[in-house]
mmCIF file of C-alpha atoms and ligand atoms in Angstrom:
data_model
loop_
_atom_site.group_PDB
_atom_site.id
_atom_site.type_symbol
_atom_site.label_atom_id
_atom_site.label_comp_id
_atom_site.label_asym_id
_atom_site.label_seq_id
_atom_site.Cartn_x
_atom_site.Cartn_y
_atom_site.Cartn_z
ATOM 1 C CA MET A 27 48.387 16.396 34.552
ATOM 2 C CA PRO A 28 51.102 18.961 35.316
ATOM 3 C CA GLU A 29 49.742 22.220 36.723
ATOM 4 C CA GLY A 30 51.130 25.753 36.685
ATOM 5 C CA ASP A 31 53.595 25.214 39.527
ATOM 6 C CA VAL A 32 55.261 22.257 37.782
ATOM 7 C CA VAL A 33 55.412 24.154 34.494
ATOM 8 C CA TRP A 34 56.985 27.159 36.245
ATOM 9 C CA TYR A 35 59.592 24.878 37.844
ATOM 10 C CA THR A 36 60.305 23.223 34.492
ATOM 11 C CA ALA A 37 60.749 26.622 32.827
ATOM 12 C CA ARG A 38 63.256 27.625 35.462
ATOM 13 C CA ARG A 39 65.256 24.397 34.973
ATOM 14 C CA LEU A 40 65.298 24.896 31.187
ATOM 15 C CA HIS A 41 66.240 28.544 31.593
ATOM 16 C CA GLU A 42 69.186 27.699 33.857
ATOM 17 C CA ALA A 43 70.494 25.064 31.433
ATOM 18 C CA LEU A 44 69.891 26.821 28.118
ATOM 19 C CA ALA A 45 69.767 30.599 28.482
ATOM 20 C CA GLY A 46 72.789 32.553 27.275
ATOM 21 C CA ARG A 47 74.287 29.492 25.598
ATOM 22 C CA THR A 48 74.671 28.540 21.943
ATOM 23 C CA LEU A 49 72.763 25.472 20.824
ATOM 24 C CA THR A 50 75.101 22.762 19.540
ATOM 25 C CA ARG A 51 72.267 20.434 18.676
ATOM 26 C CA SER A 52 68.526 20.449 18.158
ATOM 27 C CA ASP A 53 66.552 17.365 17.302
ATOM 28 C CA PHE A 54 62.836 17.782 16.643
ATOM 29 C CA ARG A 55 61.127 14.407 16.530
ATOM 30 C CA VAL A 56 57.772 15.591 15.302
ATOM 31 C CA PRO A 57 57.084 15.080 11.589
ATOM 32 C CA ARG A 58 56.274 18.708 10.793
ATOM 33 C CA LEU A 59 59.607 19.919 12.215
ATOM 34 C CA ALA A 60 61.817 17.015 11.181
ATOM 35 C CA THR A 61 64.129 19.315 9.215
ATOM 36 C CA ALA A 62 64.198 22.247 11.655
ATOM 37 C CA ASP A 63 67.657 22.982 12.994
ATOM 38 C CA LEU A 64 68.492 25.575 15.641
ATOM 39 C CA THR A 65 72.198 24.764 15.835
ATOM 40 C CA GLY A 66 74.222 27.956 16.252
ATOM 41 C CA ASP A 67 71.315 29.993 17.572
ATOM 42 C CA VAL A 68 71.515 31.300 21.148
ATOM 43 C CA VAL A 69 68.732 30.669 23.654
ATOM 44 C CA THR A 70 67.833 33.920 25.393
ATOM 45 C CA GLU A 71 65.307 32.593 27.913
ATOM 46 C CA THR A 72 62.643 30.081 28.819
ATOM 47 C CA VAL A 73 59.471 31.351 30.457
ATOM 48 C CA SER A 74 56.160 29.792 31.381
ATOM 49 C CA ARG A 75 52.775 31.277 30.522
ATOM 50 C CA GLY A 76 50.131 29.330 32.366
ATOM 51 C CA LYS A 77 50.890 25.767 31.345
ATOM 52 C CA HIS A 78 52.791 26.734 28.180
ATOM 53 C CA LEU A 79 56.589 26.755 27.917
ATOM 54 C CA LEU A 80 58.306 29.276 25.654
ATOM 55 C CA THR A 81 62.015 28.926 24.852
ATOM 56 C CA ARG A 82 63.159 32.009 22.946
ATOM 57 C CA THR A 83 66.235 32.465 20.774
ATOM 58 C CA LYS A 84 68.361 35.356 19.587
ATOM 59 C CA ASN A 85 67.203 34.815 16.004
ATOM 60 C CA GLY A 86 63.649 35.665 17.017
ATOM 61 C CA LEU A 87 62.305 32.136 17.246
ATOM 62 C CA THR A 88 60.303 30.524 20.029
ATOM 63 C CA VAL A 89 60.127 26.821 20.752
ATOM 64 C CA HIS A 90 56.630 26.397 22.157
ATOM 65 C CA THR A 91 56.008 23.238 24.162
ATOM 66 C CA HIS A 92 53.176 22.026 26.377
ATOM 67 C CA LEU A 93 53.321 19.066 28.736
ATOM 68 C CA ARG A 94 49.603 18.181 28.380
ATOM 69 C CA MET A 95 48.881 14.892 30.183
ATOM 70 C CA ASP A 96 52.186 13.020 30.391
ATOM 71 C CA GLY A 97 54.899 15.322 29.103
ATOM 72 C CA SER A 98 58.095 16.191 30.937
ATOM 73 C CA TRP A 99 61.450 17.837 30.367
ATOM 74 C CA ARG A 100 64.675 16.452 31.803
ATOM 75 C CA VAL A 101 67.965 18.333 32.010
ATOM 76 C CA ARG A 102 71.184 16.316 32.037
ATOM 77 C CA PRO A 103 74.889 17.148 31.601
ATOM 78 C CA ALA A 104 75.847 17.314 27.909
ATOM 79 C CA ALA A 105 78.321 14.472 28.230
ATOM 80 C CA GLU A 106 75.814 12.028 29.651
ATOM 81 C CA LYS A 107 74.645 9.274 27.331
ATOM 82 C CA ILE A 108 70.857 9.427 27.051
ATOM 83 C CA LYS A 109 68.968 6.232 26.436
ATOM 84 C CA ASP A 110 67.166 6.614 23.133
ATOM 85 C CA SER A 111 63.426 6.378 23.411
ATOM 86 C CA HIS A 112 60.414 6.691 21.139
ATOM 87 C CA ARG A 113 58.985 8.940 23.879
ATOM 88 C CA ILE A 114 61.495 11.707 23.104
ATOM 89 C CA ARG A 115 59.894 14.545 21.110
ATOM 90 C CA LEU A 116 62.625 17.158 21.251
ATOM 91 C CA LEU A 117 66.225 17.494 22.310
ATOM 92 C CA LEU A 118 68.052 20.806 22.756
ATOM 93 C CA ALA A 119 71.725 20.795 23.741
ATOM 94 C CA ASN A 120 74.642 23.141 24.295
ATOM 95 C CA GLU A 121 78.228 22.459 25.358
ATOM 96 C CA ASP A 122 77.234 22.035 29.003
ATOM 97 C CA TRP A 123 73.693 20.707 29.094
ATOM 98 C CA GLN A 124 71.121 18.748 27.173
ATOM 99 C CA ALA A 125 67.387 19.155 27.667
ATOM 100 C CA ILE A 126 65.229 16.223 26.663
ATOM 101 C CA GLY A 127 61.486 16.598 26.177
ATOM 102 C CA TYR A 128 59.467 13.430 26.654
ATOM 103 C CA GLN A 129 55.887 12.917 25.415
ATOM 104 C CA LEU A 130 55.308 16.624 24.971
ATOM 105 C CA GLY A 131 51.711 17.327 23.960
ATOM 106 C CA VAL A 132 52.751 20.276 21.808
ATOM 107 C CA VAL A 133 56.035 20.997 20.003
ATOM 108 C CA GLU A 134 55.980 24.042 17.743
ATOM 109 C CA LEU A 135 58.491 26.460 16.319
ATOM 110 C CA ILE A 136 57.086 29.949 15.871
ATOM 111 C CA ARG A 137 58.295 33.528 15.526
ATOM 112 C CA THR A 138 58.671 35.144 18.935
ATOM 113 C CA SER A 139 56.703 38.092 17.570
ATOM 114 C CA GLU A 140 53.779 35.705 17.013
ATOM 115 C CA GLU A 141 53.634 34.150 20.476
ATOM 116 C CA LYS A 142 50.285 35.803 21.097
ATOM 117 C CA LYS A 143 48.787 33.291 18.683
ATOM 118 C CA VAL A 144 49.452 30.504 21.195
ATOM 119 C CA THR A 145 49.174 32.341 24.517
ATOM 120 C CA GLY A 146 47.064 35.391 23.708
ATOM 121 C CA HIS A 147 43.831 33.735 24.843
ATOM 122 C CA LEU A 148 45.143 33.007 28.351
ATOM 123 C CA GLY A 149 43.799 34.761 31.393
ATOM 124 C CA PRO A 150 46.163 36.267 33.976
ATOM 125 C CA ASP A 151 48.998 33.863 34.790
ATOM 126 C CA LEU A 152 48.974 32.964 38.490
ATOM 127 C CA LEU A 153 52.769 32.702 38.461
ATOM 128 C CA GLY A 154 53.462 35.330 35.831
ATOM 129 C CA PRO A 155 55.273 38.619 36.392
ATOM 130 C CA ASP A 156 52.054 40.340 35.303
ATOM 131 C CA TRP A 157 49.637 38.486 37.632
ATOM 132 C CA ASP A 158 46.456 40.542 37.798
ATOM 133 C CA ARG A 159 43.845 39.439 40.347
ATOM 134 C CA ASP A 160 41.301 42.059 39.298
ATOM 135 C CA GLU A 161 41.374 40.839 35.729
ATOM 136 C CA ALA A 162 41.108 37.193 36.863
ATOM 137 C CA VAL A 163 38.010 38.000 38.952
ATOM 138 C CA ARG A 164 36.567 40.064 36.103
ATOM 139 C CA ARG A 165 36.938 37.140 33.692
ATOM 140 C CA LEU A 166 35.467 34.622 36.159
ATOM 141 C CA SER A 167 32.508 36.907 36.860
ATOM 142 C CA ALA A 168 31.718 37.241 33.168
ATOM 143 C CA GLU A 169 30.051 33.815 33.256
ATOM 144 C CA PRO A 170 28.064 33.815 36.513
ATOM 145 C CA HIS A 171 26.016 30.730 35.593
ATOM 146 C CA ARG A 172 28.971 28.389 35.261
ATOM 147 C CA PRO A 173 29.891 26.041 38.125
ATOM 148 C CA ILE A 174 32.936 27.448 39.891
ATOM 149 C CA GLY A 175 34.837 24.132 39.589
ATOM 150 C CA GLU A 176 34.574 24.372 35.821
ATOM 151 C CA ALA A 177 35.362 28.097 35.636
ATOM 152 C CA LEU A 178 38.610 27.702 37.587
ATOM 153 C CA LEU A 179 39.928 25.220 35.031
ATOM 154 C CA ASN A 180 39.210 27.464 32.062
ATOM 155 C CA GLN A 181 42.652 28.853 31.217
ATOM 156 C CA ARG A 182 40.972 31.868 29.604
ATOM 157 C CA ASN A 183 39.870 32.974 33.068
ATOM 158 C CA LEU A 184 43.134 32.462 34.862
ATOM 159 C CA ALA A 185 46.096 30.399 33.740
ATOM 160 C CA GLY A 186 47.835 27.668 35.680
ATOM 161 C CA ILE A 187 45.147 25.822 37.636
ATOM 162 C CA GLY A 188 44.430 22.134 37.032
ATOM 163 C CA THR A 189 42.227 19.600 38.794
ATOM 164 C CA TYR A 190 44.506 19.314 41.840
ATOM 165 C CA PHE A 191 44.577 22.982 42.784
ATOM 166 C CA ALA A 192 40.937 23.533 41.825
ATOM 167 C CA ALA A 193 39.876 20.766 44.240
ATOM 168 C CA GLU A 194 42.101 21.995 47.056
ATOM 169 C CA MET A 195 41.222 25.681 46.672
ATOM 170 C CA LEU A 196 37.502 24.939 46.782
ATOM 171 C CA PHE A 197 37.883 22.735 49.864
ATOM 172 C CA LEU A 198 39.885 25.385 51.704
ATOM 173 C CA ARG A 199 37.251 28.012 50.881
ATOM 174 C CA GLY A 200 34.374 25.685 51.857
ATOM 175 C CA THR A 201 32.884 26.009 48.384
ATOM 176 C CA ASP A 202 31.068 23.219 46.548
ATOM 177 C CA PRO A 203 32.527 22.770 43.020
ATOM 178 C CA TRP A 204 28.980 22.876 41.623
ATOM 179 C CA ARG A 205 28.144 26.227 43.158
ATOM 180 C CA LEU A 206 27.618 28.827 40.426
ATOM 181 C CA VAL A 207 30.254 31.525 40.023
ATOM 182 C CA GLY A 208 27.665 34.221 40.692
ATOM 183 C CA ASP A 209 26.877 32.630 44.075
ATOM 184 C CA VAL A 210 30.465 32.430 45.304
ATOM 185 C CA GLU A 211 30.796 34.990 48.089
ATOM 186 C CA ASP A 212 34.352 36.129 47.687
ATOM 187 C CA LEU A 213 36.010 35.457 44.354
ATOM 188 C CA TYR A 214 38.976 37.624 45.358
ATOM 189 C CA ALA A 215 39.708 35.413 48.356
ATOM 190 C CA LEU A 216 39.467 32.311 46.165
ATOM 191 C CA VAL A 217 41.759 33.717 43.492
ATOM 192 C CA ASP A 218 44.263 34.975 46.084
ATOM 193 C CA LEU A 219 44.326 31.542 47.683
ATOM 194 C CA GLY A 220 45.075 29.934 44.300
ATOM 195 C CA HIS A 221 47.923 32.361 43.802
ATOM 196 C CA ARG A 222 49.385 31.593 47.247
ATOM 197 C CA LEU A 223 49.098 27.816 46.803
ATOM 198 C CA LEU A 224 50.779 27.751 43.400
ATOM 199 C CA ASP A 225 53.466 30.147 44.544
ATOM 200 C CA ALA A 226 54.226 28.006 47.600
ATOM 201 C CA ASN A 227 54.575 24.907 45.405
ATOM 202 C CA LYS A 228 56.542 26.266 42.474
ATOM 203 C CA THR A 229 60.105 25.648 43.634
ATOM 204 C CA ARG A 230 59.865 21.874 43.798
ATOM 205 C CA LEU A 231 58.165 19.055 41.943
ATOM 206 C CA GLY A 232 54.958 17.706 43.457
ATOM 207 C CA HIS A 233 52.189 19.581 45.244
ATOM 208 C CA ALA A 234 51.193 19.857 48.891
ATOM 209 C CA THR A 235 48.346 21.991 50.183
ATOM 210 C CA THR A 236 48.087 20.670 53.739
ATOM 211 C CA GLY A 237 51.522 21.887 54.757
ATOM 212 C CA ASP A 238 52.623 18.253 54.988
ATOM 213 C CA THR A 239 54.692 16.963 52.038
ATOM 214 C CA ARG A 240 54.817 13.355 53.258
ATOM 215 C CA SER A 241 53.390 10.833 50.804
ATOM 216 C CA GLY A 242 49.637 10.412 51.258
ATOM 217 C CA ARG A 243 49.284 13.535 53.404
ATOM 218 C CA GLU A 244 49.707 16.258 50.777
ATOM 219 C CA SER A 245 46.082 16.923 49.906
ATOM 220 C CA TRP A 246 42.795 17.676 51.671
ATOM 221 C CA VAL A 247 40.495 16.096 49.105
ATOM 222 C CA TYR A 248 42.299 15.504 45.800
ATOM 223 C CA GLY A 249 42.784 11.767 45.177
ATOM 224 C CA ARG A 250 41.043 10.890 48.473
ATOM 225 C CA ALA A 251 37.631 9.644 47.273
ATOM 226 C CA GLY A 252 36.134 7.179 49.738
ATOM 227 C CA ARG A 253 38.444 8.276 52.532
ATOM 228 C CA LEU A 254 37.528 10.459 55.476
ATOM 229 C CA CYS A 255 37.722 14.233 55.426
ATOM 230 C CA ARG A 256 40.729 15.358 57.471
ATOM 231 C CA ARG A 257 38.614 18.115 58.980
ATOM 232 C CA CYS A 258 35.190 16.578 59.704
ATOM 233 C CA GLY A 259 35.398 12.810 59.060
ATOM 234 C CA THR A 260 32.790 12.744 56.267
ATOM 235 C CA VAL A 261 33.547 10.470 53.297
ATOM 236 C CA ILE A 262 35.202 12.425 50.467
ATOM 237 C CA ARG A 263 33.350 12.227 47.180
ATOM 238 C CA ARG A 264 34.494 12.118 43.604
ATOM 239 C CA GLY A 265 32.623 13.080 40.466
ATOM 240 C CA GLU A 266 33.011 14.449 36.985
ATOM 241 C CA GLN A 267 32.199 17.954 35.869
ATOM 242 C CA GLY A 268 32.441 19.903 32.665
ATOM 243 C CA PRO A 269 30.943 20.203 29.226
ATOM 244 C CA PRO A 270 30.344 16.882 27.386
ATOM 245 C CA GLY A 271 33.633 15.418 26.212
ATOM 246 C CA GLN A 272 35.648 17.671 28.541
ATOM 247 C CA GLU A 273 34.631 16.259 31.910
ATOM 248 C CA ARG A 274 37.277 16.547 34.592
ATOM 249 C CA LEU A 275 37.547 14.908 37.990
ATOM 250 C CA ARG A 276 36.301 16.615 41.131
ATOM 251 C CA PHE A 277 36.950 15.703 44.733
ATOM 252 C CA TRP A 278 35.043 17.366 47.573
ATOM 253 C CA CYS A 279 33.725 16.981 51.101
ATOM 254 C CA PRO A 280 29.920 17.257 51.022
ATOM 255 C CA ASN A 281 29.909 18.480 54.631
ATOM 256 C CA CYS A 282 32.682 21.095 54.537
ATOM 257 C CA GLN A 283 31.807 22.432 51.078
ATOM 258 C CA LYS A 284 28.480 24.122 50.438
HETATM 259 ZN ZN1 ZN B 5 34.772 17.722 55.724
#
């Protein structure tokens, strides 16, 4: 699942291709928006808020998209012939570029003035211009009896973290994902680490938290169940955590993380 760094990178790509240009074509392939047409409107910007993408226009509209599990946006030159696919949910084009959204989990057209309806619940955005570590720690602390692994994934606490960064942050801080929020010694250090890791990964696709971007060496624990901890040699474990129906994967070293 794409995390905040990938969404930030995608927003920047969309912004570079679309902002300041007049749309020559829009093709919404979701039933509810089948007749929507943004042709002639000018895109003013694309920004990310947590894992949400907001493409705003001069006429006061916002195209709200979310990648969810498998979504992606591709930007290609306008003249390039794009292979048609049932996976395409939305196409936005101007004279120079076309942006093609594949398998987007959310495609909505809303008034820019009503964006709060879709992003208002989000906690401070780790990669947002208004990143606020105090507020993130305040929100995390409000539920001291929740396991920290679960609390980090709640986008109402802080926006942008998924299972990859949650696993890596907790390993680097030596914190067991099942430890309760109220028992975590330094929430500020944890939150600051998350901010640094996402920021360091935002300008390219793919994540690396070990400082080594070579395939198979990018992570400390994520995706490494059954293999040996890079630090202590203990077998990395994998488990599920979360409220019923919303369980998410966890990876951790039972020796390094307490
Ligand atoms: Zn270890």
